[in-house]
Structure formats: C-alpha cells, structure tokens
Amino acid sequence: MPEEPVNFERITKVYREESQRKGLTALEPDFWDKVARYVSHLEGDLAAARVKDPNAKPAMLLQDELRKAQQKREQIYQYRERKISLLASQLAGGSEAEVKGLAKPEQEVLHRLVDLLKGA
C-alpha cells in the first residue's frame, strides 16, 4: 500500500471508508502520528493567522478546517475502536481473522484486548 500524505483530504477519505466498510481500512503503522502532526501544524497556522487578523478569511478557513479535521479524527477513532474490539473478541474466541493494516498503537490495543479476553 503506497503511503499517502495525511492532510484534510486523506482524513476525509479514511473517514468515509471507515464509516462505509464493515472491516478496518488499512492504515500505515504511523498514521495516528501523522494525523497528530497535521493537526498540530493546522493549530500553528491558525494561531499565526489569528495574530495577523482573527476575523480575516484565512483565519476563518483554517479554524473551520481544524474543527472538521478534529471531528473526523475522533469519528475515525471511534469507528476503529469498535471494529478492533469486535476483532479482539473474535480472536480471543478462537476464530481466525486477518489482522493487517492497523496503526502501531492499534496493534498494541488489539493484542492487549485479546490477552485480557482470553484471561477472563
């Protein structure tokens, strides 16, 4: 899977795929780190634009993009959290399931959930 840059369009694309698919959308291991850097960059750009003129169109557009990116980030996280929980339950129950395309923190959560469920 070729890596795409993480920007508003990519976040929107992942959001759409995650909301429409039953399974997990394949993501690169450092996807969430890239999202955090993108949001941080937007926050910096917005702060700089607000210094110039908080009511100017560029500041308003950045504020809107930041708000929408944060909302979509949270929704992607919630979709993936549910899907990973279901996957962990299946794996802990002995089902075979293909596990690929998880970001690094998601891999860790999945393994910990499987271990916890098996131990319960």
PDB file of N, CA and C in Angstrom, residues 52-101:
ATOM      1  N   LYS A  52      -2.375  37.941  12.877  1.00  0.00           N
ATOM      2  CA  LYS A  52      -2.495  38.947  11.813  1.00  0.00           C
ATOM      3  C   LYS A  52      -3.876  39.611  11.852  1.00  0.00           C
ATOM      4  N   ASP A  53      -4.909  38.773  11.830  1.00  0.00           N
ATOM      5  CA  ASP A  53      -6.287  39.281  11.872  1.00  0.00           C
ATOM      6  C   ASP A  53      -7.213  38.100  12.169  1.00  0.00           C
ATOM      7  N   PRO A  54      -7.745  38.030  13.405  1.00  0.00           N
ATOM      8  CA  PRO A  54      -8.562  36.875  13.781  1.00  0.00           C
ATOM      9  C   PRO A  54      -9.859  36.746  12.985  1.00  0.00           C
ATOM     10  N   ASN A  55     -10.309  37.816  12.373  1.00  0.00           N
ATOM     11  CA  ASN A  55     -11.565  37.767  11.625  1.00  0.00           C
ATOM     12  C   ASN A  55     -11.370  37.715  10.116  1.00  0.00           C
ATOM     13  N   ALA A  56     -10.130  37.604   9.681  1.00  0.00           N
ATOM     14  CA  ALA A  56      -9.840  37.526   8.250  1.00  0.00           C
ATOM     15  C   ALA A  56     -10.253  36.157   7.709  1.00  0.00           C
ATOM     16  N   LYS A  57     -10.517  36.128   6.424  1.00  0.00           N
ATOM     17  CA  LYS A  57     -10.954  34.883   5.779  1.00  0.00           C
ATOM     18  C   LYS A  57      -9.956  33.729   5.970  1.00  0.00           C
ATOM     19  N   PRO A  58      -8.635  33.955   5.817  1.00  0.00           N
ATOM     20  CA  PRO A  58      -7.701  32.836   6.020  1.00  0.00           C
ATOM     21  C   PRO A  58      -7.806  32.222   7.429  1.00  0.00           C
ATOM     22  N   ALA A  59      -7.964  33.050   8.439  1.00  0.00           N
ATOM     23  CA  ALA A  59      -8.085  32.540   9.807  1.00  0.00           C
ATOM     24  C   ALA A  59      -9.378  31.743   9.963  1.00  0.00           C
ATOM     25  N   MET A  60     -10.439  32.253   9.397  1.00  0.00           N
ATOM     26  CA  MET A  60     -11.729  31.560   9.494  1.00  0.00           C
ATOM     27  C   MET A  60     -11.690  30.213   8.766  1.00  0.00           C
ATOM     28  N   LEU A  61     -11.051  30.182   7.589  1.00  0.00           N
ATOM     29  CA  LEU A  61     -10.937  28.931   6.836  1.00  0.00           C
ATOM     30  C   LEU A  61     -10.089  27.909   7.591  1.00  0.00           C
ATOM     31  N   LEU A  62      -8.990  28.357   8.181  1.00  0.00           N
ATOM     32  CA  LEU A  62      -8.146  27.450   8.964  1.00  0.00           C
ATOM     33  C   LEU A  62      -8.896  26.925  10.186  1.00  0.00           C
ATOM     34  N   GLN A  63      -9.646  27.796  10.834  1.00  0.00           N
ATOM     35  CA  GLN A  63     -10.416  27.377  12.003  1.00  0.00           C
ATOM     36  C   GLN A  63     -11.438  26.309  11.617  1.00  0.00           C
ATOM     37  N   ASP A  64     -12.093  26.502  10.486  1.00  0.00           N
ATOM     38  CA  ASP A  64     -13.077  25.540  10.007  1.00  0.00           C
ATOM     39  C   ASP A  64     -12.423  24.210   9.647  1.00  0.00           C
ATOM     40  N   GLU A  65     -11.286  24.278   8.949  1.00  0.00           N
ATOM     41  CA  GLU A  65     -10.572  23.056   8.577  1.00  0.00           C
ATOM     42  C   GLU A  65     -10.104  22.297   9.815  1.00  0.00           C
ATOM     43  N   LEU A  66      -9.580  23.022  10.789  1.00  0.00           N
ATOM     44  CA  LEU A  66      -9.122  22.393  12.029  1.00  0.00           C
ATOM     45  C   LEU A  66     -10.274  21.721  12.751  1.00  0.00           C
ATOM     46  N   ARG A  67     -11.381  22.408  12.875  1.00  0.00           N
ATOM     47  CA  ARG A  67     -12.552  21.852  13.570  1.00  0.00           C
ATOM     48  C   ARG A  67     -13.043  20.581  12.872  1.00  0.00           C
ATOM     49  N   LYS A  68     -13.152  20.633  11.556  1.00  0.00           N
ATOM     50  CA  LYS A  68     -13.624  19.470  10.808  1.00  0.00           C
ATOM     51  C   LYS A  68     -12.627  18.315  10.871  1.00  0.00           C
ATOM     52  N   ALA A  69     -11.350  18.616  10.787  1.00  0.00           N
ATOM     53  CA  ALA A  69     -10.328  17.565  10.873  1.00  0.00           C
ATOM     54  C   ALA A  69     -10.371  16.894  12.242  1.00  0.00           C
ATOM     55  N   GLN A  70     -10.534  17.665  13.299  1.00  0.00           N
ATOM     56  CA  GLN A  70     -10.607  17.098  14.648  1.00  0.00           C
ATOM     57  C   GLN A  70     -11.853  16.233  14.810  1.00  0.00           C
ATOM     58  N   GLN A  71     -12.970  16.679  14.272  1.00  0.00           N
ATOM     59  CA  GLN A  71     -14.206  15.894  14.359  1.00  0.00           C
ATOM     60  C   GLN A  71     -14.072  14.571  13.619  1.00  0.00           C
ATOM     61  N   LYS A  72     -13.508  14.632  12.423  1.00  0.00           N
ATOM     62  CA  LYS A  72     -13.347  13.409  11.628  1.00  0.00           C
ATOM     63  C   LYS A  72     -12.330  12.479  12.275  1.00  0.00           C
ATOM     64  N   ARG A  73     -11.275  13.036  12.839  1.00  0.00           N
ATOM     65  CA  ARG A  73     -10.281  12.222  13.554  1.00  0.00           C
ATOM     66  C   ARG A  73     -10.952  11.448  14.681  1.00  0.00           C
ATOM     67  N   GLU A  74     -11.777  12.122  15.460  1.00  0.00           N
ATOM     68  CA  GLU A  74     -12.467  11.470  16.574  1.00  0.00           C
ATOM     69  C   GLU A  74     -13.433  10.403  16.086  1.00  0.00           C
ATOM     70  N   GLN A  75     -14.142  10.675  15.009  1.00  0.00           N
ATOM     71  CA  GLN A  75     -15.089   9.693  14.480  1.00  0.00           C
ATOM     72  C   GLN A  75     -14.354   8.478  13.920  1.00  0.00           C
ATOM     73  N   ILE A  76     -13.242   8.699  13.226  1.00  0.00           N
ATOM     74  CA  ILE A  76     -12.442   7.576  12.727  1.00  0.00           C
ATOM     75  C   ILE A  76     -12.003   6.717  13.909  1.00  0.00           C
ATOM     76  N   TYR A  77     -11.510   7.368  14.952  1.00  0.00           N
ATOM     77  CA  TYR A  77     -11.053   6.649  16.135  1.00  0.00           C
ATOM     78  C   TYR A  77     -12.187   5.799  16.714  1.00  0.00           C
ATOM     79  N   GLN A  78     -13.371   6.376  16.826  1.00  0.00           N
ATOM     80  CA  GLN A  78     -14.497   5.636  17.405  1.00  0.00           C
ATOM     81  C   GLN A  78     -14.895   4.446  16.533  1.00  0.00           C
ATOM     82  N   TYR A  79     -14.940   4.641  15.214  1.00  0.00           N
ATOM     83  CA  TYR A  79     -15.249   3.525  14.316  1.00  0.00           C
ATOM     84  C   TYR A  79     -14.227   2.410  14.483  1.00  0.00           C
ATOM     85  N   ARG A  80     -12.962   2.785  14.478  1.00  0.00           N
ATOM     86  CA  ARG A  80     -11.898   1.791  14.555  1.00  0.00           C
ATOM     87  C   ARG A  80     -11.862   1.107  15.919  1.00  0.00           C
ATOM     88  N   GLU A  81     -12.138   1.857  16.962  1.00  0.00           N
ATOM     89  CA  GLU A  81     -12.160   1.275  18.302  1.00  0.00           C
ATOM     90  C   GLU A  81     -13.206   0.156  18.379  1.00  0.00           C
ATOM     91  N   ARG A  82     -14.390   0.403  17.842  1.00  0.00           N
ATOM     92  CA  ARG A  82     -15.440  -0.621  17.844  1.00  0.00           C
ATOM     93  C   ARG A  82     -15.019  -1.846  17.030  1.00  0.00           C
ATOM     94  N   LYS A  83     -14.465  -1.601  15.854  1.00  0.00           N
ATOM     95  CA  LYS A  83     -14.071  -2.703  14.984  1.00  0.00           C
ATOM     96  C   LYS A  83     -12.933  -3.518  15.592  1.00  0.00           C
ATOM     97  N   ILE A  84     -11.990  -2.859  16.231  1.00  0.00           N
ATOM     98  CA  ILE A  84     -10.875  -3.555  16.875  1.00  0.00           C
ATOM     99  C   ILE A  84     -11.384  -4.371  18.055  1.00  0.00           C
ATOM    100  N   SER A  85     -12.343  -3.854  18.797  1.00  0.00           N
ATOM    101  CA  SER A  85     -12.923  -4.591  19.921  1.00  0.00           C
ATOM    102  C   SER A  85     -13.617  -5.858  19.433  1.00  0.00           C
ATOM    103  N   LEU A  86     -14.364  -5.749  18.361  1.00  0.00           N
ATOM    104  CA  LEU A  86     -15.022  -6.927  17.794  1.00  0.00           C
ATOM    105  C   LEU A  86     -14.000  -7.939  17.287  1.00  0.00           C
ATOM    106  N   LEU A  87     -12.959  -7.449  16.650  1.00  0.00           N
ATOM    107  CA  LEU A  87     -11.902  -8.322  16.153  1.00  0.00           C
ATOM    108  C   LEU A  87     -11.207  -9.038  17.309  1.00  0.00           C
ATOM    109  N   ALA A  88     -10.936  -8.325  18.376  1.00  0.00           N
ATOM    110  CA  ALA A  88     -10.299  -8.934  19.550  1.00  0.00           C
ATOM    111  C   ALA A  88     -11.187 -10.023  20.132  1.00  0.00           C
ATOM    112  N   SER A  89     -12.466  -9.780  20.187  1.00  0.00           N
ATOM    113  CA  SER A  89     -13.407 -10.772  20.710  1.00  0.00           C
ATOM    114  C   SER A  89     -13.406 -12.032  19.848  1.00  0.00           C
ATOM    115  N   GLN A  90     -13.370 -11.850  18.544  1.00  0.00           N
ATOM    116  CA  GLN A  90     -13.321 -12.989  17.632  1.00  0.00           C
ATOM    117  C   GLN A  90     -12.034 -13.785  17.817  1.00  0.00           C
ATOM    118  N   LEU A  91     -10.909 -13.077  17.882  1.00  0.00           N
ATOM    119  CA  LEU A  91      -9.612 -13.742  18.038  1.00  0.00           C
ATOM    120  C   LEU A  91      -9.520 -14.462  19.374  1.00  0.00           C
ATOM    121  N   ALA A  92     -10.017 -13.842  20.422  1.00  0.00           N
ATOM    122  CA  ALA A  92      -9.971 -14.463  21.745  1.00  0.00           C
ATOM    123  C   ALA A  92     -10.857 -15.710  21.797  1.00  0.00           C
ATOM    124  N   GLY A  93     -11.914 -15.703  21.006  1.00  0.00           N
ATOM    125  CA  GLY A  93     -12.813 -16.850  20.956  1.00  0.00           C
ATOM    126  C   GLY A  93     -12.319 -17.970  20.066  1.00  0.00           C
ATOM    127  N   GLY A  94     -11.186 -17.786  19.445  1.00  0.00           N
ATOM    128  CA  GLY A  94     -10.597 -18.838  18.631  1.00  0.00           C
ATOM    129  C   GLY A  94     -10.861 -18.709  17.143  1.00  0.00           C
ATOM    130  N   SER A  95     -11.580 -17.714  16.739  1.00  0.00           N
ATOM    131  CA  SER A  95     -11.828 -17.511  15.309  1.00  0.00           C
ATOM    132  C   SER A  95     -10.549 -17.040  14.627  1.00  0.00           C
ATOM    133  N   GLU A  96     -10.460 -17.394  13.369  1.00  0.00           N
ATOM    134  CA  GLU A  96      -9.329 -16.892  12.597  1.00  0.00           C
ATOM    135  C   GLU A  96      -9.779 -15.647  11.863  1.00  0.00           C
ATOM    136  N   ALA A  97      -8.961 -14.633  11.938  1.00  0.00           N
ATOM    137  CA  ALA A  97      -9.268 -13.375  11.258  1.00  0.00           C
ATOM    138  C   ALA A  97      -7.970 -12.766  10.771  1.00  0.00           C
ATOM    139  N   GLU A  98      -8.053 -12.135   9.623  1.00  0.00           N
ATOM    140  CA  GLU A  98      -6.873 -11.496   9.068  1.00  0.00           C
ATOM    141  C   GLU A  98      -6.670 -10.157   9.774  1.00  0.00           C
ATOM    142  N   VAL A  99      -5.477  -9.984  10.322  1.00  0.00           N
ATOM    143  CA  VAL A  99      -5.152  -8.753  11.036  1.00  0.00           C
ATOM    144  C   VAL A  99      -4.030  -8.052  10.287  1.00  0.00           C
ATOM    145  N   LYS A 100      -4.413  -7.015   9.550  1.00  0.00           N
ATOM    146  CA  LYS A 100      -3.404  -6.225   8.843  1.00  0.00           C
ATOM    147  C   LYS A 100      -3.962  -4.826   8.654  1.00  0.00           C
ATOM    148  N   GLY A 101      -3.064  -3.891   8.405  1.00  0.00           N
ATOM    149  CA  GLY A 101      -3.480  -2.524   8.169  1.00  0.00           C
ATOM    150  C   GLY A 101      -3.790  -1.740   9.422  1.00  0.00           C
TER     151      GLY A 101
END
